[in-house]
mmCIF file of N, CA and C in Angstrom:
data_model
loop_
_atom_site.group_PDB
_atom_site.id
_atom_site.type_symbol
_atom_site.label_atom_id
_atom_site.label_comp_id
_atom_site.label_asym_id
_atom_site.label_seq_id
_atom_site.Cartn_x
_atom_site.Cartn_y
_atom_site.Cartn_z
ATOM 1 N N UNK Z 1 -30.465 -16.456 -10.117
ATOM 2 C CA UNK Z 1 -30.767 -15.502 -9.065
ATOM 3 C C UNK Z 1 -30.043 -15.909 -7.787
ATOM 4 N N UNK Z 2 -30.352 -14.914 -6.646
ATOM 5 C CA UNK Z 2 -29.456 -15.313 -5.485
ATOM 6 C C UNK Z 2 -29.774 -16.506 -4.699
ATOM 7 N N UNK Z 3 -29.404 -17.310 -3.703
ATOM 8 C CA UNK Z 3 -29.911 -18.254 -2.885
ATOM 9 C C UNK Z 3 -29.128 -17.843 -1.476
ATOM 10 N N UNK Z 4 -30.210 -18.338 -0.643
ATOM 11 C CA UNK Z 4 -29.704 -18.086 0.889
ATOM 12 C C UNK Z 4 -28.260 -18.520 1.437
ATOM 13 N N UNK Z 5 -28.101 -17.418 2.299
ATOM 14 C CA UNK Z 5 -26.224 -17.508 2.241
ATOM 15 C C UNK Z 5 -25.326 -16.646 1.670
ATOM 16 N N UNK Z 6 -25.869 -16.451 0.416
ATOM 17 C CA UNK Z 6 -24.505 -15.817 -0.688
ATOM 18 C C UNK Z 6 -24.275 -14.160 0.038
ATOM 19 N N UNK Z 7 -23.370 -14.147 -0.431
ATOM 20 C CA UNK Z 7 -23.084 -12.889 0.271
ATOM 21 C C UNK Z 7 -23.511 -11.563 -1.220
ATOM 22 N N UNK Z 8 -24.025 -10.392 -1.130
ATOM 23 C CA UNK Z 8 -24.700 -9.486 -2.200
ATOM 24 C C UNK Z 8 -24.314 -8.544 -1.644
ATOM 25 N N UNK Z 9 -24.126 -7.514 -2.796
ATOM 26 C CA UNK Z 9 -23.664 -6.009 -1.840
ATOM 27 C C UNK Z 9 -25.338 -5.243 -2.892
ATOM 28 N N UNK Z 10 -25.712 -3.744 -2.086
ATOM 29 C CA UNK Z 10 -25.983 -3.084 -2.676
ATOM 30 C C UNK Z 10 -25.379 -1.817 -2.993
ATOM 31 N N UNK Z 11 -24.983 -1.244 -4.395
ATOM 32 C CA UNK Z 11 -24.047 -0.656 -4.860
ATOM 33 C C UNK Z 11 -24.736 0.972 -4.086
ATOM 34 N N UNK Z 12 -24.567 2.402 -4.005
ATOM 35 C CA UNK Z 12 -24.956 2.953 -3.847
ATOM 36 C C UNK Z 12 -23.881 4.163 -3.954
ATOM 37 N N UNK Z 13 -23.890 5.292 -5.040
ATOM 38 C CA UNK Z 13 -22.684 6.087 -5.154
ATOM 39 C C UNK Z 13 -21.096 5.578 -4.519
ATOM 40 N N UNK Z 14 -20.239 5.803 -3.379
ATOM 41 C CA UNK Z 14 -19.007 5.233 -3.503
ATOM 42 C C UNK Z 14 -19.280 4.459 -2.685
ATOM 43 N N UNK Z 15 -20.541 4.061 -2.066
ATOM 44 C CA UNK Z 15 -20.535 2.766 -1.136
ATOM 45 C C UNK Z 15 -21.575 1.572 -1.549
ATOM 46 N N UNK Z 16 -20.996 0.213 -0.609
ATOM 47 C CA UNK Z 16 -21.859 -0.770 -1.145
ATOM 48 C C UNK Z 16 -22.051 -1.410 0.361
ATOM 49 N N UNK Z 17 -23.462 -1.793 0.178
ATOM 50 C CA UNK Z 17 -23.602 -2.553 1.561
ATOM 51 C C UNK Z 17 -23.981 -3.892 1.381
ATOM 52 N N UNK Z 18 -22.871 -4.741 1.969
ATOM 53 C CA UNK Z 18 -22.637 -5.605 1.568
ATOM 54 C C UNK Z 18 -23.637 -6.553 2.817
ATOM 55 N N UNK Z 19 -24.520 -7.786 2.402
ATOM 56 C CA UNK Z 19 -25.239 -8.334 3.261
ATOM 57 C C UNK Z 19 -25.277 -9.750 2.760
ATOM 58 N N UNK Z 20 -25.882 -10.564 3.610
ATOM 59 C CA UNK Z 20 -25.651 -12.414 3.932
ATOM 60 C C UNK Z 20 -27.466 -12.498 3.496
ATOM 61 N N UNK Z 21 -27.661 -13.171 2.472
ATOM 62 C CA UNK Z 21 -29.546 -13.238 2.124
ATOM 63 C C UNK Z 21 -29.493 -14.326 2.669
ATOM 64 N N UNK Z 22 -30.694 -14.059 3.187
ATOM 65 C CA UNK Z 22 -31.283 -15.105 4.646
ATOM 66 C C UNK Z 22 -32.476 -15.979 3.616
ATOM 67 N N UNK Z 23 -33.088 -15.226 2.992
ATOM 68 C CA UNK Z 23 -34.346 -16.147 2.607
ATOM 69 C C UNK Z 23 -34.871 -15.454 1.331
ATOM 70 N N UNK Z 24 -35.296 -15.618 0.192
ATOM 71 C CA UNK Z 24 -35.738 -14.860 -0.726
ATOM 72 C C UNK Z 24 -37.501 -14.731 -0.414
ATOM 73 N N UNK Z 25 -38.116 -13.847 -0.940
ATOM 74 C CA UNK Z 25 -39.611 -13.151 -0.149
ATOM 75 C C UNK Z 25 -39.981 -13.340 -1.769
ATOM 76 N N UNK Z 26 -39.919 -14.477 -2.704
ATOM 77 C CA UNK Z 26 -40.355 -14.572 -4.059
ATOM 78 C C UNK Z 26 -41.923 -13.088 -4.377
ATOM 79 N N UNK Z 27 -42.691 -13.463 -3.763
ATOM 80 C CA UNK Z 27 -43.887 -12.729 -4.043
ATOM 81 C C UNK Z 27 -43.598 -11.581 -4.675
ATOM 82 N N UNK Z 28 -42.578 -11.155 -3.515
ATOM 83 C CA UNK Z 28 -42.990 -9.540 -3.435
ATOM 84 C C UNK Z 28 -41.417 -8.989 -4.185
ATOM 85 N N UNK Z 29 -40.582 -10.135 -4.631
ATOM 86 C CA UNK Z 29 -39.301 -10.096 -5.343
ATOM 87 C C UNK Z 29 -38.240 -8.907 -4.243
ATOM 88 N N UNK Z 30 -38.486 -9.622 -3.044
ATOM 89 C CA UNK Z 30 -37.635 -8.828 -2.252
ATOM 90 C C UNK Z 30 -36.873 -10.146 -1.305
ATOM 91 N N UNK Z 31 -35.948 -9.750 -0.946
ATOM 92 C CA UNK Z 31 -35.427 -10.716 0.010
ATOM 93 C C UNK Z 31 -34.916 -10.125 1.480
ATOM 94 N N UNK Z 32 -34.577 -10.921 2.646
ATOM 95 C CA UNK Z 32 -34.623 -10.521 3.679
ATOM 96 C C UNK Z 32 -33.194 -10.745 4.072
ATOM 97 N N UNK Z 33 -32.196 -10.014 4.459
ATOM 98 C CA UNK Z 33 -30.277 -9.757 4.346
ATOM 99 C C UNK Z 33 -30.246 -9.420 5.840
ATOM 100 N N UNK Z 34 -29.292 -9.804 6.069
ATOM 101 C CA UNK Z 34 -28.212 -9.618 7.383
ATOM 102 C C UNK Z 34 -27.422 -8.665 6.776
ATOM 103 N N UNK Z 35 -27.107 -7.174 7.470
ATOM 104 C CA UNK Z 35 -26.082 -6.577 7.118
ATOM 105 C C UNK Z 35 -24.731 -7.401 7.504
ATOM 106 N N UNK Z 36 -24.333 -6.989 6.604
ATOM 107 C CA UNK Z 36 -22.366 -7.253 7.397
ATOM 108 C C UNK Z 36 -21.341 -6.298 7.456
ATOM 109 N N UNK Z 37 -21.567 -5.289 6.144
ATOM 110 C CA UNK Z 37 -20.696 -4.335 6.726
ATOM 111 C C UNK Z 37 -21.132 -2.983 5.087
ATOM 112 N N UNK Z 38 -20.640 -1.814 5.354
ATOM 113 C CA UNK Z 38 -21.239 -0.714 4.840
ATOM 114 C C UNK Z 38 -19.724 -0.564 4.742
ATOM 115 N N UNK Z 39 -19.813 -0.219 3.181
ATOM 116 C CA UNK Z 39 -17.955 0.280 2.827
ATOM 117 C C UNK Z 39 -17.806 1.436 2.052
ATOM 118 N N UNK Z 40 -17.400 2.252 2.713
ATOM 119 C CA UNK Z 40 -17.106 3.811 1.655
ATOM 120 C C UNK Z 40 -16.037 3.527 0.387
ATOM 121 N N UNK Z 41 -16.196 3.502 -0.804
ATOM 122 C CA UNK Z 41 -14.714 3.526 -1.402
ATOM 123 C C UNK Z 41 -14.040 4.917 -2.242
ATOM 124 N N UNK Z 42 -12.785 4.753 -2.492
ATOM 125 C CA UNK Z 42 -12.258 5.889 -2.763
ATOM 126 C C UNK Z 42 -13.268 5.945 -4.369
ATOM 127 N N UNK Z 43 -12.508 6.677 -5.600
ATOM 128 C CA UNK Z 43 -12.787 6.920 -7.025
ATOM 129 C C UNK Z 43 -11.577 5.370 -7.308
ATOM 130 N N UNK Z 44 -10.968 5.001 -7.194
ATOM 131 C CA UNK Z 44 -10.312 3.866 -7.655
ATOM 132 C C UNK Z 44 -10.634 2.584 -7.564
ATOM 133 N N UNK Z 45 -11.617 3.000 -5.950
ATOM 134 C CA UNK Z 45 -12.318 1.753 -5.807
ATOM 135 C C UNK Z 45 -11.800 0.703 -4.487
ATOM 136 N N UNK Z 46 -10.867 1.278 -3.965
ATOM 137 C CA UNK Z 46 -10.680 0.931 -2.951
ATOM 138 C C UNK Z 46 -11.300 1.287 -1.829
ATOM 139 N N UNK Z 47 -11.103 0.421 -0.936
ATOM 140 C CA UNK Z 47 -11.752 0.720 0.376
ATOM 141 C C UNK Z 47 -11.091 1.368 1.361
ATOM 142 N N UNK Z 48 -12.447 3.222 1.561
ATOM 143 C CA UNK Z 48 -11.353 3.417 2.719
ATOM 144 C C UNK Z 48 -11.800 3.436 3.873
ATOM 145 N N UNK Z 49 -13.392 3.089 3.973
ATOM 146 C CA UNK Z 49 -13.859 2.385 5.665
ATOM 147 C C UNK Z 49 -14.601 1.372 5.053
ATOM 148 N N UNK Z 50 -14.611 0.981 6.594
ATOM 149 C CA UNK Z 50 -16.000 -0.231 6.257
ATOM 150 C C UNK Z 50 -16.567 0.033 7.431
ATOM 151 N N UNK Z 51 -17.797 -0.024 8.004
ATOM 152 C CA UNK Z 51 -18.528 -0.123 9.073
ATOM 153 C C UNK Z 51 -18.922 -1.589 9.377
ATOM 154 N N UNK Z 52 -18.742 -2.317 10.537
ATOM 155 C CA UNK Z 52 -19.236 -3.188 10.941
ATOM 156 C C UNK Z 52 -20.737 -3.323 11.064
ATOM 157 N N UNK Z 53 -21.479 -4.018 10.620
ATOM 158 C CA UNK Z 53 -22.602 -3.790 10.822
ATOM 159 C C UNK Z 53 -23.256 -5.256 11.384
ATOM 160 N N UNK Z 54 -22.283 -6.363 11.702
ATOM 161 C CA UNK Z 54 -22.536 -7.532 11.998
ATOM 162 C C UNK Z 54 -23.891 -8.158 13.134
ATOM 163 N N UNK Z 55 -24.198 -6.684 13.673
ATOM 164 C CA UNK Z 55 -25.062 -6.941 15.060
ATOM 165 C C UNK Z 55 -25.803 -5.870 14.824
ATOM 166 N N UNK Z 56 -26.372 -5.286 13.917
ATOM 167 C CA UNK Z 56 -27.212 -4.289 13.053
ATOM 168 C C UNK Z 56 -28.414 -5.540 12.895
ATOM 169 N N UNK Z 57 -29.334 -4.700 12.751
ATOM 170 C CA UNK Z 57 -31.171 -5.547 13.107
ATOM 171 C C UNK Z 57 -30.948 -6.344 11.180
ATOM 172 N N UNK Z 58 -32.065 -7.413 10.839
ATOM 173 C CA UNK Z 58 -31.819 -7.309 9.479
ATOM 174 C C UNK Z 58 -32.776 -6.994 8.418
ATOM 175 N N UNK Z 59 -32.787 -6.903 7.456
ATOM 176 C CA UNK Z 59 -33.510 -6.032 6.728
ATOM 177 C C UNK Z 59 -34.471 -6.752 6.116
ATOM 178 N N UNK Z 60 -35.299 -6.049 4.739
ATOM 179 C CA UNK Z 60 -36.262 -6.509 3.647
ATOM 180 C C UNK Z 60 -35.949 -5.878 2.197
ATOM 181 N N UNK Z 61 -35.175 -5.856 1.720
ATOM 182 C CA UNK Z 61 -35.229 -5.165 0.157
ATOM 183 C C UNK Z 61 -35.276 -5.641 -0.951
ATOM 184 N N UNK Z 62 -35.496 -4.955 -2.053
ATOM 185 C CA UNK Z 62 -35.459 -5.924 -3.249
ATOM 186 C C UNK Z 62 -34.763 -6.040 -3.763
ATOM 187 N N UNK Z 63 -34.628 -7.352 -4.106
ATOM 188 C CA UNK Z 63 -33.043 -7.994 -4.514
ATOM 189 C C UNK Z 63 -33.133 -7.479 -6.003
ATOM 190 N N UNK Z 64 -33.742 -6.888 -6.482
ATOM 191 C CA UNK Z 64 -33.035 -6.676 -8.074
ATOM 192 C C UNK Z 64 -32.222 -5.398 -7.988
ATOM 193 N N UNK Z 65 -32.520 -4.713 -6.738
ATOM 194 C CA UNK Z 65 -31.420 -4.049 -6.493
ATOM 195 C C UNK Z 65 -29.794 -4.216 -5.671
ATOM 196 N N UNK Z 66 -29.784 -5.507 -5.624
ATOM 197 C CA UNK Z 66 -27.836 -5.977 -5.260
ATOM 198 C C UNK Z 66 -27.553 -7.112 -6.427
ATOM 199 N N UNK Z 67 -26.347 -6.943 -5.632
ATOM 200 C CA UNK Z 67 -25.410 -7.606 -7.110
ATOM 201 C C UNK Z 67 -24.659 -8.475 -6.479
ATOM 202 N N UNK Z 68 -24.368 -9.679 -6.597
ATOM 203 C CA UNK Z 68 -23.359 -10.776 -6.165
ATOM 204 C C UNK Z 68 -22.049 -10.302 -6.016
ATOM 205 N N UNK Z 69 -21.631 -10.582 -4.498
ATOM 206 C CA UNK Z 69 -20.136 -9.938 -4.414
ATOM 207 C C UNK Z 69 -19.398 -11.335 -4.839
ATOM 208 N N UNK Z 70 -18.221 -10.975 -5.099
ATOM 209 C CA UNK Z 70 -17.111 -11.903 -5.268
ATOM 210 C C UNK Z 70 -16.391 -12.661 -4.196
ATOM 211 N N UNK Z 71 -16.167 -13.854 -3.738
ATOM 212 C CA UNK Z 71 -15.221 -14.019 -2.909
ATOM 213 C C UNK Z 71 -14.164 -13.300 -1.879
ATOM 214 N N UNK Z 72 -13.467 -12.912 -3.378
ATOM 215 C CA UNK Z 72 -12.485 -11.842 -3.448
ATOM 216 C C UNK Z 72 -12.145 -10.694 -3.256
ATOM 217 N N UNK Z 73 -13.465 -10.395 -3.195
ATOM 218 C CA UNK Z 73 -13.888 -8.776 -2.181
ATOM 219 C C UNK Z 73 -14.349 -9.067 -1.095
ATOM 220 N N UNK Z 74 -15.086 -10.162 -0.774
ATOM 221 C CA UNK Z 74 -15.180 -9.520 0.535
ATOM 222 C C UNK Z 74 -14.728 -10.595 1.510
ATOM 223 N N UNK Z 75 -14.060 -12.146 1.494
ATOM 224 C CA UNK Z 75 -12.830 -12.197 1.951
ATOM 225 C C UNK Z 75 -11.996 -11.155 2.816
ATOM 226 N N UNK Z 76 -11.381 -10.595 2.212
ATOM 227 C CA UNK Z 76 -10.398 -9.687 3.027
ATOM 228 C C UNK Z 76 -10.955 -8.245 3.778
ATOM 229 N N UNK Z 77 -12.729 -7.842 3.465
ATOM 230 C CA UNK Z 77 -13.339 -7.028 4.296
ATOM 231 C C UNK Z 77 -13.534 -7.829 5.533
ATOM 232 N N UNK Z 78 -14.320 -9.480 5.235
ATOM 233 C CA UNK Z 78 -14.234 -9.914 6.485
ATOM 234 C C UNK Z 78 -12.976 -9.625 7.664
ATOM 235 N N UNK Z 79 -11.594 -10.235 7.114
ATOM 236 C CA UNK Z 79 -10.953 -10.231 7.782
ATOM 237 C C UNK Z 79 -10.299 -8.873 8.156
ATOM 238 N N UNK Z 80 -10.656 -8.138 7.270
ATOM 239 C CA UNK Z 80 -10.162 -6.352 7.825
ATOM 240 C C UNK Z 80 -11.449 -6.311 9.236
ATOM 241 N N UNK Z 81 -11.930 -6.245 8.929
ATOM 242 C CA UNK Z 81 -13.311 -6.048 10.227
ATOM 243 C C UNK Z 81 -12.876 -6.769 11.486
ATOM 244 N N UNK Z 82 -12.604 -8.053 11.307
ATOM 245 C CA UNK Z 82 -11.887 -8.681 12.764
ATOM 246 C C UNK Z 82 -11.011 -8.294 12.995
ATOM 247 N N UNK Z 83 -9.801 -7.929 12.068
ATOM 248 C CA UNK Z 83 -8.658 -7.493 12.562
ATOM 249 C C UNK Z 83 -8.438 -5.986 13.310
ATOM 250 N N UNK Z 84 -9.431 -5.167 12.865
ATOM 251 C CA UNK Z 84 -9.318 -3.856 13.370
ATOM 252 C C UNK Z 84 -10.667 -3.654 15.009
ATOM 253 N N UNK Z 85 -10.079 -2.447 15.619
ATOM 254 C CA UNK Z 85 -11.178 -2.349 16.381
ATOM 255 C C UNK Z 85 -12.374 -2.183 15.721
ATOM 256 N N UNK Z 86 -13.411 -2.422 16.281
ATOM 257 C CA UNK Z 86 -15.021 -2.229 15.816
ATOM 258 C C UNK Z 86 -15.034 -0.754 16.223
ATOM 259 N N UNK Z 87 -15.907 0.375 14.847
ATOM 260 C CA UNK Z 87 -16.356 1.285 15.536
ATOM 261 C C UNK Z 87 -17.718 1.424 16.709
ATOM 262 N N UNK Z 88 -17.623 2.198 17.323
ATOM 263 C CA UNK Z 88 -19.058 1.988 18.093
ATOM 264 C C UNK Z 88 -20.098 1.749 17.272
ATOM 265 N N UNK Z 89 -21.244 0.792 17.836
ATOM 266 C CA UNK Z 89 -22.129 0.166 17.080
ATOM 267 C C UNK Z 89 -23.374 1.232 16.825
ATOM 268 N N UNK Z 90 -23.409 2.248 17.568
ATOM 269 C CA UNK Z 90 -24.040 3.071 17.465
ATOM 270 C C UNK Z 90 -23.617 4.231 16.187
ATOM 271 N N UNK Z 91 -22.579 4.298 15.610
ATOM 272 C CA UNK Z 91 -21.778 4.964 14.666
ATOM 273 C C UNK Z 91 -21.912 4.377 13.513
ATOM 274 N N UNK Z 92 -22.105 3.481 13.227
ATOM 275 C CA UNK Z 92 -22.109 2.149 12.268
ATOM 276 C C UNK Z 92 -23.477 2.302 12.001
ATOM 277 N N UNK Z 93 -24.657 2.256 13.327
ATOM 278 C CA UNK Z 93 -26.116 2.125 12.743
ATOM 279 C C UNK Z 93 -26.452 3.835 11.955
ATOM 280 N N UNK Z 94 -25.464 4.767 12.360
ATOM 281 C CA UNK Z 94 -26.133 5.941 11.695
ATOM 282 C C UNK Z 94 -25.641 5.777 10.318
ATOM 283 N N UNK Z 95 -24.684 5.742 10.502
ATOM 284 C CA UNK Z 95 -24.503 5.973 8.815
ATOM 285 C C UNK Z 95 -25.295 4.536 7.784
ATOM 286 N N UNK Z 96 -25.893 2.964 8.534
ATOM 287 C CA UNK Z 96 -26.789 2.611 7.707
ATOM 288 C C UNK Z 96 -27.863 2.975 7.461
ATOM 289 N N UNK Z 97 -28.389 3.923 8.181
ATOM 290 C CA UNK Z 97 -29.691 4.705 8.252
ATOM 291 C C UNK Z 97 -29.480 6.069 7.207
ATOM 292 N N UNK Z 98 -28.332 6.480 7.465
ATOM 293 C CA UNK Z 98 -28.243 6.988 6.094
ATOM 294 C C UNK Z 98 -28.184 6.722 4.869
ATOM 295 N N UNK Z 99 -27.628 5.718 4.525
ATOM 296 C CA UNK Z 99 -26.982 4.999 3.157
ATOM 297 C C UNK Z 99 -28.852 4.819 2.890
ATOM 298 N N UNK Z 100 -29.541 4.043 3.607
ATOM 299 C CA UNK Z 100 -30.990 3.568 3.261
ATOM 300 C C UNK Z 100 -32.015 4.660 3.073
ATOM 301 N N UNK Z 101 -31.763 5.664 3.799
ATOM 302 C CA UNK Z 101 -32.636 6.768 3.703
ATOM 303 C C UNK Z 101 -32.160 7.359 2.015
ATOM 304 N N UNK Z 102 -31.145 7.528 1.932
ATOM 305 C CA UNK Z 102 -30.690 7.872 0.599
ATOM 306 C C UNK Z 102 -30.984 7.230 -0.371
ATOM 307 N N UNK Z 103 -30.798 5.822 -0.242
ATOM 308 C CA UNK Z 103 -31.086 4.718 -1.543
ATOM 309 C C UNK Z 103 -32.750 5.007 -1.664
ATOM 310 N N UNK Z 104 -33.713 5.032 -0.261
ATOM 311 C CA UNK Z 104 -34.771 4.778 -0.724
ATOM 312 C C UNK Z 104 -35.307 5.957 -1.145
ATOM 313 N N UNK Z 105 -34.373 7.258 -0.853
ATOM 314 C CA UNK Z 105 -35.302 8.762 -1.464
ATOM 315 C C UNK Z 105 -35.047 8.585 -2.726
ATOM 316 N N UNK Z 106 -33.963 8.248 -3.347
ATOM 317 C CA UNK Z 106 -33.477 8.150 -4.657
ATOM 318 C C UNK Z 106 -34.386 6.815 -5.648
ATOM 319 N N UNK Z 107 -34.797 6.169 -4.778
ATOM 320 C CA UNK Z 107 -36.165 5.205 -5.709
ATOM 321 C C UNK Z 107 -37.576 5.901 -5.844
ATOM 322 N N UNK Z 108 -37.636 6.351 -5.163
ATOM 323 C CA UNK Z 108 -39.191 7.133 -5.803
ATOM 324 C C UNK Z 108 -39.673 7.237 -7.069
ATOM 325 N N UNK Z 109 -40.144 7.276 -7.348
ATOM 326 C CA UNK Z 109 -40.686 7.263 -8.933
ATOM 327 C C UNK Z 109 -40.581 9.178 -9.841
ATOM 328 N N UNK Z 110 -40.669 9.665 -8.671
ATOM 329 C CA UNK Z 110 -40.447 11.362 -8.929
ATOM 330 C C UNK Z 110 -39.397 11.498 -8.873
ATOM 331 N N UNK Z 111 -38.340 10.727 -8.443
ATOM 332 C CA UNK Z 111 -36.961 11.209 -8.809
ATOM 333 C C UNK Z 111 -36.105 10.017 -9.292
ATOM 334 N N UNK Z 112 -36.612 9.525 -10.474
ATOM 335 C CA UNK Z 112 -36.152 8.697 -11.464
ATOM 336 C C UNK Z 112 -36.178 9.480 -12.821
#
């Protein structure tokens, strides 16, 4: 399972939000993540935004819903994110409020 630090994305239609787990919440099989960044990708799978989300509040979800990112992916999101301007941070928090509002309408038990 995950341990504090690793970097996890949660997958979600063409985006994954990728976050830093701070602490695992065993009980309740949820853990508590630092966003880092929200990435739209094309159908090939590339990336064609990412939202900074580095200074975004941090969360509580359950980890059996993310998946261990690779090095290798997100490596070079880090460094795309420094290298480019930041969008406004206010632009960045809507669309994580979307991505979450979506993931969590789509868990309900009535629409499984």
């Amino acid at each position: 399972m995950f341990v504090p630090y690793q970097i996890v994305y949660l997958p979600w239609r063409q985006q994954r939000l990728y976050t830093e787990l701070i602490q695992r919440v065993e009980r309740q099989g949820k853990g508590w993540v630092r966003p880092l960044s929200l990435v739209e990708l094309s159908a090939d799978g590339d990336v064609v935004t990412a939202y900074d989300l580095r200074s975004s509040s941090d969360l509580i979800w359950p980890l059996a819903w993310f998946q261990p990112a690779l090095d290798t992916e997100v490596l070079p999101l880090l460094s795309l994110m420094d290298l480019k301007d930041p969008p406004e941070a206010a632009v960045a928090q809507v669309h994580l409020h979307r991505f979450m509002a979506e993931v969590w309408a789509a868990q309900r038990p009535e629409n499984r």
